PDB file of C-alpha atoms in Angstrom:
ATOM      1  CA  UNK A   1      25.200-125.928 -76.059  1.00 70.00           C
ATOM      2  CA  UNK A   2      25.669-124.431 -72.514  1.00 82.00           C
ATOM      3  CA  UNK A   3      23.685-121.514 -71.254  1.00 93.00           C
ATOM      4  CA  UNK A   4      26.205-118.316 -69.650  1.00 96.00           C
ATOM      5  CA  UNK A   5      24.795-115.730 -66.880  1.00 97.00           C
ATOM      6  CA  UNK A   6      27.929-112.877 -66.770  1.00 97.00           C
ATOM      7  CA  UNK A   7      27.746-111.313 -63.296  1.00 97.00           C
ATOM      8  CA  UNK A   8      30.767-108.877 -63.735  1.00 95.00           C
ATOM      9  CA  UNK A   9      30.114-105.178 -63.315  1.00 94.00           C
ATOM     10  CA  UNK A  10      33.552-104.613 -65.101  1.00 93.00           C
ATOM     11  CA  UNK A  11      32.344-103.507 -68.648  1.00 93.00           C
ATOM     12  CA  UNK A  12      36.273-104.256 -70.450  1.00 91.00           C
ATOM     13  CA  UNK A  13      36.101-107.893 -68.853  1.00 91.00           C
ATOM     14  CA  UNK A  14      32.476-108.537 -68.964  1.00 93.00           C
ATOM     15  CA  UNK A  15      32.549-107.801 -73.150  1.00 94.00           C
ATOM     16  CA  UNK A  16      36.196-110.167 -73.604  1.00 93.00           C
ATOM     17  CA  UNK A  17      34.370-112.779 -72.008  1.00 94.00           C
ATOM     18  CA  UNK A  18      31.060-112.776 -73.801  1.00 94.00           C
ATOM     19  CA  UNK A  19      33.312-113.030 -77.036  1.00 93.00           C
ATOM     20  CA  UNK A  20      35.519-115.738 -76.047  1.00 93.00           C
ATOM     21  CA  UNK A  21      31.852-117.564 -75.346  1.00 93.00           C
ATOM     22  CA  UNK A  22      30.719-116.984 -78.487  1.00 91.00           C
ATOM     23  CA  UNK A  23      33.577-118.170 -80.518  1.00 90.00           C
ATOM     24  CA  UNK A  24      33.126-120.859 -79.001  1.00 84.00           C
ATOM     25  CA  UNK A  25      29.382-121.190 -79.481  1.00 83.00           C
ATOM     26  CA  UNK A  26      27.644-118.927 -81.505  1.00 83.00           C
ATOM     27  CA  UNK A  27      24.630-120.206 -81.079  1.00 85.00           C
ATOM     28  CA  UNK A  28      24.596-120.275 -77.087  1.00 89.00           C
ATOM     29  CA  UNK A  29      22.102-118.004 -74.651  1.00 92.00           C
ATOM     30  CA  UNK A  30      24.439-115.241 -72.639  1.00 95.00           C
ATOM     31  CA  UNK A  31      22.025-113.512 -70.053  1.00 96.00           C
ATOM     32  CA  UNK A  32      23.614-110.314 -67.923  1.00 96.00           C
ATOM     33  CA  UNK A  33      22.958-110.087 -64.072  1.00 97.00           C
ATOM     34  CA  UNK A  34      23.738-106.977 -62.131  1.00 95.00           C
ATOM     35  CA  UNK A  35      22.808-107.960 -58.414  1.00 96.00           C
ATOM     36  CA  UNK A  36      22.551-110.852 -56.614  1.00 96.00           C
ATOM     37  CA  UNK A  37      18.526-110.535 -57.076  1.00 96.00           C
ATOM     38  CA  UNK A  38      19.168-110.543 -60.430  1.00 97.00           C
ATOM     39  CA  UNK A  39      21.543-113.561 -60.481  1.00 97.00           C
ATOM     40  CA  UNK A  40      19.129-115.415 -58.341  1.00 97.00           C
ATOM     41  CA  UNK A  41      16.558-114.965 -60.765  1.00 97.00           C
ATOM     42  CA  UNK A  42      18.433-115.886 -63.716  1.00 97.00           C
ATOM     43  CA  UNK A  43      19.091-119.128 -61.926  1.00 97.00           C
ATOM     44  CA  UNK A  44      15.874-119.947 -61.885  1.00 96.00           C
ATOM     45  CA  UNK A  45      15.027-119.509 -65.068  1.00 95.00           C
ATOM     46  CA  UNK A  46      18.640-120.875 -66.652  1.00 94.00           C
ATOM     47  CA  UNK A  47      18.928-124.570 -64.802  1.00 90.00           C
ATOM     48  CA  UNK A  48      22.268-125.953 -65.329  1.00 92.00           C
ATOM     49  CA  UNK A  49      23.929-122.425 -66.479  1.00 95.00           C
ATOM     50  CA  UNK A  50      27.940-121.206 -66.431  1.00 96.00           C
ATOM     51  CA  UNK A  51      27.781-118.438 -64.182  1.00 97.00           C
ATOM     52  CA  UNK A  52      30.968-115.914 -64.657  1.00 97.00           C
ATOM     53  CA  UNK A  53      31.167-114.202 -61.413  1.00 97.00           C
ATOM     54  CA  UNK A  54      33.234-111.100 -60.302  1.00 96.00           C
ATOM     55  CA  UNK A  55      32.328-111.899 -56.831  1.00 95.00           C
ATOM     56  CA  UNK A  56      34.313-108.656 -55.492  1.00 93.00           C
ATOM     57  CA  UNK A  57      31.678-106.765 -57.486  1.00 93.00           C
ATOM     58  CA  UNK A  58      28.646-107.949 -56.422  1.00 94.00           C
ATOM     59  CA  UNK A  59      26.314-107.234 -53.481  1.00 94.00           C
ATOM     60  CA  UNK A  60      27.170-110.846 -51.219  1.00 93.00           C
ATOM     61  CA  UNK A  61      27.899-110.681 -47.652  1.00 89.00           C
ATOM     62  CA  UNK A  62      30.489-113.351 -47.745  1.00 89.00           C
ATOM     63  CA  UNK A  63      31.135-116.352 -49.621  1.00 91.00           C
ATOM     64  CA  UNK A  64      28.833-118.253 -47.131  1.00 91.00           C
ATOM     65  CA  UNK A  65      25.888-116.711 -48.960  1.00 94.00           C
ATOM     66  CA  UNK A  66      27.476-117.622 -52.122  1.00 95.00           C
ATOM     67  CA  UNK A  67      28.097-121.141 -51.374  1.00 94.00           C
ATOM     68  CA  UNK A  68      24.038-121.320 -50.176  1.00 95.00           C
ATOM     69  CA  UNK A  69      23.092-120.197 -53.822  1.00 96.00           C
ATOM     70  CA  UNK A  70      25.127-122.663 -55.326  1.00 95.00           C
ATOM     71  CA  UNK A  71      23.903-125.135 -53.102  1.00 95.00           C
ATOM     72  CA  UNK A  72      20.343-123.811 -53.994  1.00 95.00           C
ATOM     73  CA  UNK A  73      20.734-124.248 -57.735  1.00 96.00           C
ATOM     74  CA  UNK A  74      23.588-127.556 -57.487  1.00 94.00           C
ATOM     75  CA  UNK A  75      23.024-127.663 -61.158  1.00 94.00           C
ATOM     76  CA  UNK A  76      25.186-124.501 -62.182  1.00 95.00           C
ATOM     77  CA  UNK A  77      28.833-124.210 -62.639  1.00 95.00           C
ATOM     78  CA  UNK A  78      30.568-120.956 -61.401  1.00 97.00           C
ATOM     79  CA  UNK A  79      33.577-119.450 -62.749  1.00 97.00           C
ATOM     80  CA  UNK A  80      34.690-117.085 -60.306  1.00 97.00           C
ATOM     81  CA  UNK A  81      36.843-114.363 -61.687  1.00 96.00           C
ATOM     82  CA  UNK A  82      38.737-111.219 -60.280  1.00 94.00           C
ATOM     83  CA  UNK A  83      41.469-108.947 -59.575  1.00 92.00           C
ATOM     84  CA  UNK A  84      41.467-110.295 -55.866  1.00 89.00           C
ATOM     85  CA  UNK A  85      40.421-113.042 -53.993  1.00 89.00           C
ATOM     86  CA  UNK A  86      41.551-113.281 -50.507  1.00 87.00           C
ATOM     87  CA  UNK A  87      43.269-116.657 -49.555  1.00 85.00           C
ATOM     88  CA  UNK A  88      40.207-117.724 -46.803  1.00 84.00           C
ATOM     89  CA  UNK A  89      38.261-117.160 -49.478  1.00 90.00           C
ATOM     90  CA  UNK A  90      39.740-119.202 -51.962  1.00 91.00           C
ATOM     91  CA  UNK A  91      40.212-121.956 -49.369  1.00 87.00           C
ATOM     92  CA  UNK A  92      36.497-121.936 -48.287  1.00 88.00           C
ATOM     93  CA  UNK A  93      35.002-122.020 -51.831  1.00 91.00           C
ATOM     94  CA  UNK A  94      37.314-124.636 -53.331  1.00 90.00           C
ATOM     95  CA  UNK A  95      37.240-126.884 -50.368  1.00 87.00           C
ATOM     96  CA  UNK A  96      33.365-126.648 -49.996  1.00 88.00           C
ATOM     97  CA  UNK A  97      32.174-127.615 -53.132  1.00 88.00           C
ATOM     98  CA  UNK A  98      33.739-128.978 -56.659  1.00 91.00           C
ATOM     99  CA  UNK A  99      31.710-126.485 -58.564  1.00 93.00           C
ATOM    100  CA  UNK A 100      33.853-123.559 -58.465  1.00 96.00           C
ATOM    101  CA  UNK A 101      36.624-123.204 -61.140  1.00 96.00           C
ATOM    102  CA  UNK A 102      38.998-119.839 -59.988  1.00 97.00           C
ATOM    103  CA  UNK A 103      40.293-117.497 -62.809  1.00 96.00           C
ATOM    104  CA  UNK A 104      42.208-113.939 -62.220  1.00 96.00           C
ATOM    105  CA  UNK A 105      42.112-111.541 -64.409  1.00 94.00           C
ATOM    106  CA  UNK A 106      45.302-110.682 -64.687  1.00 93.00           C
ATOM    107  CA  UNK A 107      46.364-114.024 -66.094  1.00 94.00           C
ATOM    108  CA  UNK A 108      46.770-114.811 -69.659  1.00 93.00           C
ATOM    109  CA  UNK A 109      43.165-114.618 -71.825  1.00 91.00           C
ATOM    110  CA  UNK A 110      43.650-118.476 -72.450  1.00 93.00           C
ATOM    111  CA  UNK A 111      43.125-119.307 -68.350  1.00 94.00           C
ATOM    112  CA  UNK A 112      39.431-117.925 -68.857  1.00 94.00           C
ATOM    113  CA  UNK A 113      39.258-119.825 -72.352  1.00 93.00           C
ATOM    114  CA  UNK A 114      40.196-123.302 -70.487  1.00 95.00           C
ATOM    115  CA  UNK A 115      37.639-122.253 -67.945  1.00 95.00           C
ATOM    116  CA  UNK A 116      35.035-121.914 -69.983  1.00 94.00           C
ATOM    117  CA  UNK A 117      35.505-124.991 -72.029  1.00 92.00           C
ATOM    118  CA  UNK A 118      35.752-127.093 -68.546  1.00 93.00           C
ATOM    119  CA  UNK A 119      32.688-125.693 -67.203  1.00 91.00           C
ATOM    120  CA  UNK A 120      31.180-126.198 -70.322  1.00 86.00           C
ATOM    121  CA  UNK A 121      32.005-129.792 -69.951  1.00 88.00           C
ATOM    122  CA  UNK A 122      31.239-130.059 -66.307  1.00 87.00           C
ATOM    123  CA  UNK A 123      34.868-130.332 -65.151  1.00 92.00           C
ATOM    124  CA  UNK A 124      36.531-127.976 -62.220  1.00 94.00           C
ATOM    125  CA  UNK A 125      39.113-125.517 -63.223  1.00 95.00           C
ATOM    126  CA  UNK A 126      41.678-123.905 -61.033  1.00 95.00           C
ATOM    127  CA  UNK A 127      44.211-121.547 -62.973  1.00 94.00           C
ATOM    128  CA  UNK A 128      47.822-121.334 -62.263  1.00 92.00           C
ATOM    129  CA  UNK A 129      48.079-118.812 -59.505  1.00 93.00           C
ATOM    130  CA  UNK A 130      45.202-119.547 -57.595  1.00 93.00           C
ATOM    131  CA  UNK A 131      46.832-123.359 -56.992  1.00 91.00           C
ATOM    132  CA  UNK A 132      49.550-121.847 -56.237  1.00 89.00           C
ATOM    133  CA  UNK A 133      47.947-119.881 -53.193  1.00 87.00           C
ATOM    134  CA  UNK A 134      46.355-122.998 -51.903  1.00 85.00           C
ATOM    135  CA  UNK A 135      49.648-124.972 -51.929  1.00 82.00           C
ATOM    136  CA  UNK A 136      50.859-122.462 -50.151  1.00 79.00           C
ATOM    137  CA  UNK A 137      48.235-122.368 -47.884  1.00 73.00           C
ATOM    138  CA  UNK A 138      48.847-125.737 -47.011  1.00 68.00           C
ATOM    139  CA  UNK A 139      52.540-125.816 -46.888  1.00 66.00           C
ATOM    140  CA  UNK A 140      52.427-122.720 -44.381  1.00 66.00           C
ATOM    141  CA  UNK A 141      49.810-124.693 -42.270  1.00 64.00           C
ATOM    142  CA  UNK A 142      52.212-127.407 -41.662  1.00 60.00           C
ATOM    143  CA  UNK A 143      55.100-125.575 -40.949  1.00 59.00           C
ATOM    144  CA  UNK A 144      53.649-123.595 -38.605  1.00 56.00           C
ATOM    145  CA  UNK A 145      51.713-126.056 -36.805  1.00 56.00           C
ATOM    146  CA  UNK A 146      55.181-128.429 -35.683  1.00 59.00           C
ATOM    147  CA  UNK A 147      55.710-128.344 -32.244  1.00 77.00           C
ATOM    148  CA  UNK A 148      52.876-126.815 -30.680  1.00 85.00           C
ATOM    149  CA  UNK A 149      50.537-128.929 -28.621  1.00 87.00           C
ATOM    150  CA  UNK A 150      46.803-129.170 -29.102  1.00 87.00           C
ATOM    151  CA  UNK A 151      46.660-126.681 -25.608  1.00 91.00           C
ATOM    152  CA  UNK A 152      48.837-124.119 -27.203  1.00 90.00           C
ATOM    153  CA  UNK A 153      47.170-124.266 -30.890  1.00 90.00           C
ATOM    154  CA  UNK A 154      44.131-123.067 -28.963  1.00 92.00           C
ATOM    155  CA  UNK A 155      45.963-120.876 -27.100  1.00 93.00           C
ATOM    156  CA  UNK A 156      46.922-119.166 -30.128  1.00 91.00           C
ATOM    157  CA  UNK A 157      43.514-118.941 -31.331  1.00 90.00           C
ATOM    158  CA  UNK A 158      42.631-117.069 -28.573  1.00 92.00           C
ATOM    159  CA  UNK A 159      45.227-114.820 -28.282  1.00 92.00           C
ATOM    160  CA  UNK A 160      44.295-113.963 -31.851  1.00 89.00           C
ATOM    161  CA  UNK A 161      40.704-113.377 -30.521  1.00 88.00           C
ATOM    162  CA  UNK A 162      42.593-110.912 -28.610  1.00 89.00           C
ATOM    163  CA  UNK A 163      41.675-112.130 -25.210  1.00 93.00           C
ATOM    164  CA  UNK A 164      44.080-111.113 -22.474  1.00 94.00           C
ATOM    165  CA  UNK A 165      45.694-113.701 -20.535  1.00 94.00           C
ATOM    166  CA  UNK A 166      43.317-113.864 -17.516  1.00 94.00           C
ATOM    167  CA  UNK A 167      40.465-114.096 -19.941  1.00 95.00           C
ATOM    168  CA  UNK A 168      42.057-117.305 -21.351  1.00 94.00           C
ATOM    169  CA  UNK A 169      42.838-118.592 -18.030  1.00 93.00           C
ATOM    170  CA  UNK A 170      39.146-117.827 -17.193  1.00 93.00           C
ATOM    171  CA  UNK A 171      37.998-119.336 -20.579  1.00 92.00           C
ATOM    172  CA  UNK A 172      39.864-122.702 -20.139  1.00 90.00           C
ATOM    173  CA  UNK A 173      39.284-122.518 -16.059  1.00 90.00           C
ATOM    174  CA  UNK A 174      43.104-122.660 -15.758  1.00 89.00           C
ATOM    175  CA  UNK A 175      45.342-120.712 -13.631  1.00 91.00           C
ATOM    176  CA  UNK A 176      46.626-117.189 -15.225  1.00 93.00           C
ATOM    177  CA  UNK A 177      50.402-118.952 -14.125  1.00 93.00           C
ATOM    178  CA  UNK A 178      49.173-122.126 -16.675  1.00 92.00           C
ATOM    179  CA  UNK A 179      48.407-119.989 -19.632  1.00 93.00           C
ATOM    180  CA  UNK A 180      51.766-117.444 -18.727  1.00 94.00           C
ATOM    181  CA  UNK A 181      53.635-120.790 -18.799  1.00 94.00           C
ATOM    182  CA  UNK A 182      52.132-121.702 -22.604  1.00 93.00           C
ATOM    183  CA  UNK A 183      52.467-118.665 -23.740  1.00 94.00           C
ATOM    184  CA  UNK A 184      55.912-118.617 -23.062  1.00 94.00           C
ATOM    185  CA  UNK A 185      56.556-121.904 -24.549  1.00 92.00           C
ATOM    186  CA  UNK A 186      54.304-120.772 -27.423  1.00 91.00           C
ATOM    187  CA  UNK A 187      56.364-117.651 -28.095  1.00 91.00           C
ATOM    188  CA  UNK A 188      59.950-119.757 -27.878  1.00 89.00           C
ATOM    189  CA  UNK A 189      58.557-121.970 -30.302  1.00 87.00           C
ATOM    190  CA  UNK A 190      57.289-119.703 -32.251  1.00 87.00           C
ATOM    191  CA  UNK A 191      60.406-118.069 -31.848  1.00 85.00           C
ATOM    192  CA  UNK A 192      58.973-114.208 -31.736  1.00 88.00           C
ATOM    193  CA  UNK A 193      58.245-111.835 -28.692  1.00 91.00           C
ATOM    194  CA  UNK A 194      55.114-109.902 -29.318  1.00 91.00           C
ATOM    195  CA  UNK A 195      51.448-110.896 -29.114  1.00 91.00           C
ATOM    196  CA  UNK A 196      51.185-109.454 -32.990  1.00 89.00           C
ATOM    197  CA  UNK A 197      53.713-111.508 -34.194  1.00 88.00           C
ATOM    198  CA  UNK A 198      51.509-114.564 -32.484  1.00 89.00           C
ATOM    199  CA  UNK A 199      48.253-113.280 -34.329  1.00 88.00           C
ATOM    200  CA  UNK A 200      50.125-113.409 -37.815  1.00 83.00           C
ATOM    201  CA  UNK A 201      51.142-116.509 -37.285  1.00 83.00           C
ATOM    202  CA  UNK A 202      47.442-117.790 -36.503  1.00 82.00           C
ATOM    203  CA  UNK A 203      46.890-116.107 -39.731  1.00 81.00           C
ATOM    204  CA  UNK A 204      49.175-117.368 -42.097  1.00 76.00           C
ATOM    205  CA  UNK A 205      48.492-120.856 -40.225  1.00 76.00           C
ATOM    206  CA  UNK A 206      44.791-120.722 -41.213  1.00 75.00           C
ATOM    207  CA  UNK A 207      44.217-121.187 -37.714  1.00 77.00           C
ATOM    208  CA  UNK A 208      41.544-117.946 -37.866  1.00 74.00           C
ATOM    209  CA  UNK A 209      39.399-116.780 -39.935  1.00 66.00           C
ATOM    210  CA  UNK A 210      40.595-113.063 -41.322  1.00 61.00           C
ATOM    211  CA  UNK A 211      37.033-111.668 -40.447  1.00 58.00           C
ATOM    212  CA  UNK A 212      37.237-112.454 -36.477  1.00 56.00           C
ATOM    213  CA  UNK A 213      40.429-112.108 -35.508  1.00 48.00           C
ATOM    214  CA  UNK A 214      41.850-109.071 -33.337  1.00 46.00           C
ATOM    215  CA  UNK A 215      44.478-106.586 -33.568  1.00 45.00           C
TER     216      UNK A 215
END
């Protein structure tokens, strides 16, 4: 019998997924948090619990908060479940640590079923569309990476930090006629013409994080 904290501020999805727990187990414990304080708590009184999590709607800075708490209480299992995750996110909580399982809501009722019964059972689940962002992920990583050199990836870093070209030249105590020269090369390989064009690339590269970069 597995013990359930729902931390989902959405009423409609917080009430489906207390009754898909209890037709599974009618006998279980479901406890309701409403902030992180409250989640924290409930942690510590609930070892080993299935935390559903709406992390969208709750009071975290960033996931790197979240992944401390489950790091804090390693026993849990988290379902994380929402209308949107962004892709860094998905990519920092999956990669991080094997107790995450990923559900949307708008996929079909028996996603959040399966994830139940796997976290129940101590397994990882990742539904459908959320794999299907990470492959991408990864397949638009290595595309855009071929060609560039290890210089110009960094390059492009910085020009997403949205330093100028004398600031990378000072940065990398190069000449401002090095950097012109990689940019250049960066830009043919690329094959665009702007400096935005360069910063979406870094992007969809996962060569940035979303939160620093510069526009």
């Amino acid at each position: 019998m597995a013990n359930y904290i729902l931390a989902d501020n959405q009423d409609l999805t917080r009430f489906a997924t207390e009754m898909l727990i209890r037709q599974k187990d009618a006998k279980c414990t479901v406890r309701r948090a409403t902030d992180k304080a409250g989640l924290i708590q409930l942690l510590k009184e609930i070892e080993g619990a299935v935390v559903v999590l709406d992390f969208t709607l709750f009071d975290f800075v960033d996931e790197q908060q979240l992944l401390i708490i489950s790091e804090r209480f390693n026993m849990a299992s988290w379902i994380l479940v929402s209308d949107h995750l962004t892709d860094s996110f998905l990519r920092r909580v999956v990669y991080s640590s094997n107790a995450f399982s990923i559900v949307f809501k708008s996929e079909p009722l028996t996603c959040m079923r399966d994830a139940l019964l796997s976290a129940a059972s101590g397994r990882r689940y990742i539904s459908q569309q959320a794999t299907e962002i990470l492959l991408k992920q990864h397949q638009d990583e290595e595309e855009a990476n071929v060609g560039l050199t290890t210089t110009e990836i960094e390059i492009v870093k910085a020009i997403a930090r949205g330093l100028t070209t004398k600031e990378i030249a000072a940065e990398r105590f190069s000449s401002i006629h090095t950097i012109t020269t990689h940019r250049k090369n960066i830009f043919r390989k690329l094959k665009v013409n702007t400096s935005h064009e360069v910063i979406k690339y870094a992007m969809r590269a996962g060569l940035v994080d979303p939160s620093e970069f510069y526009i």
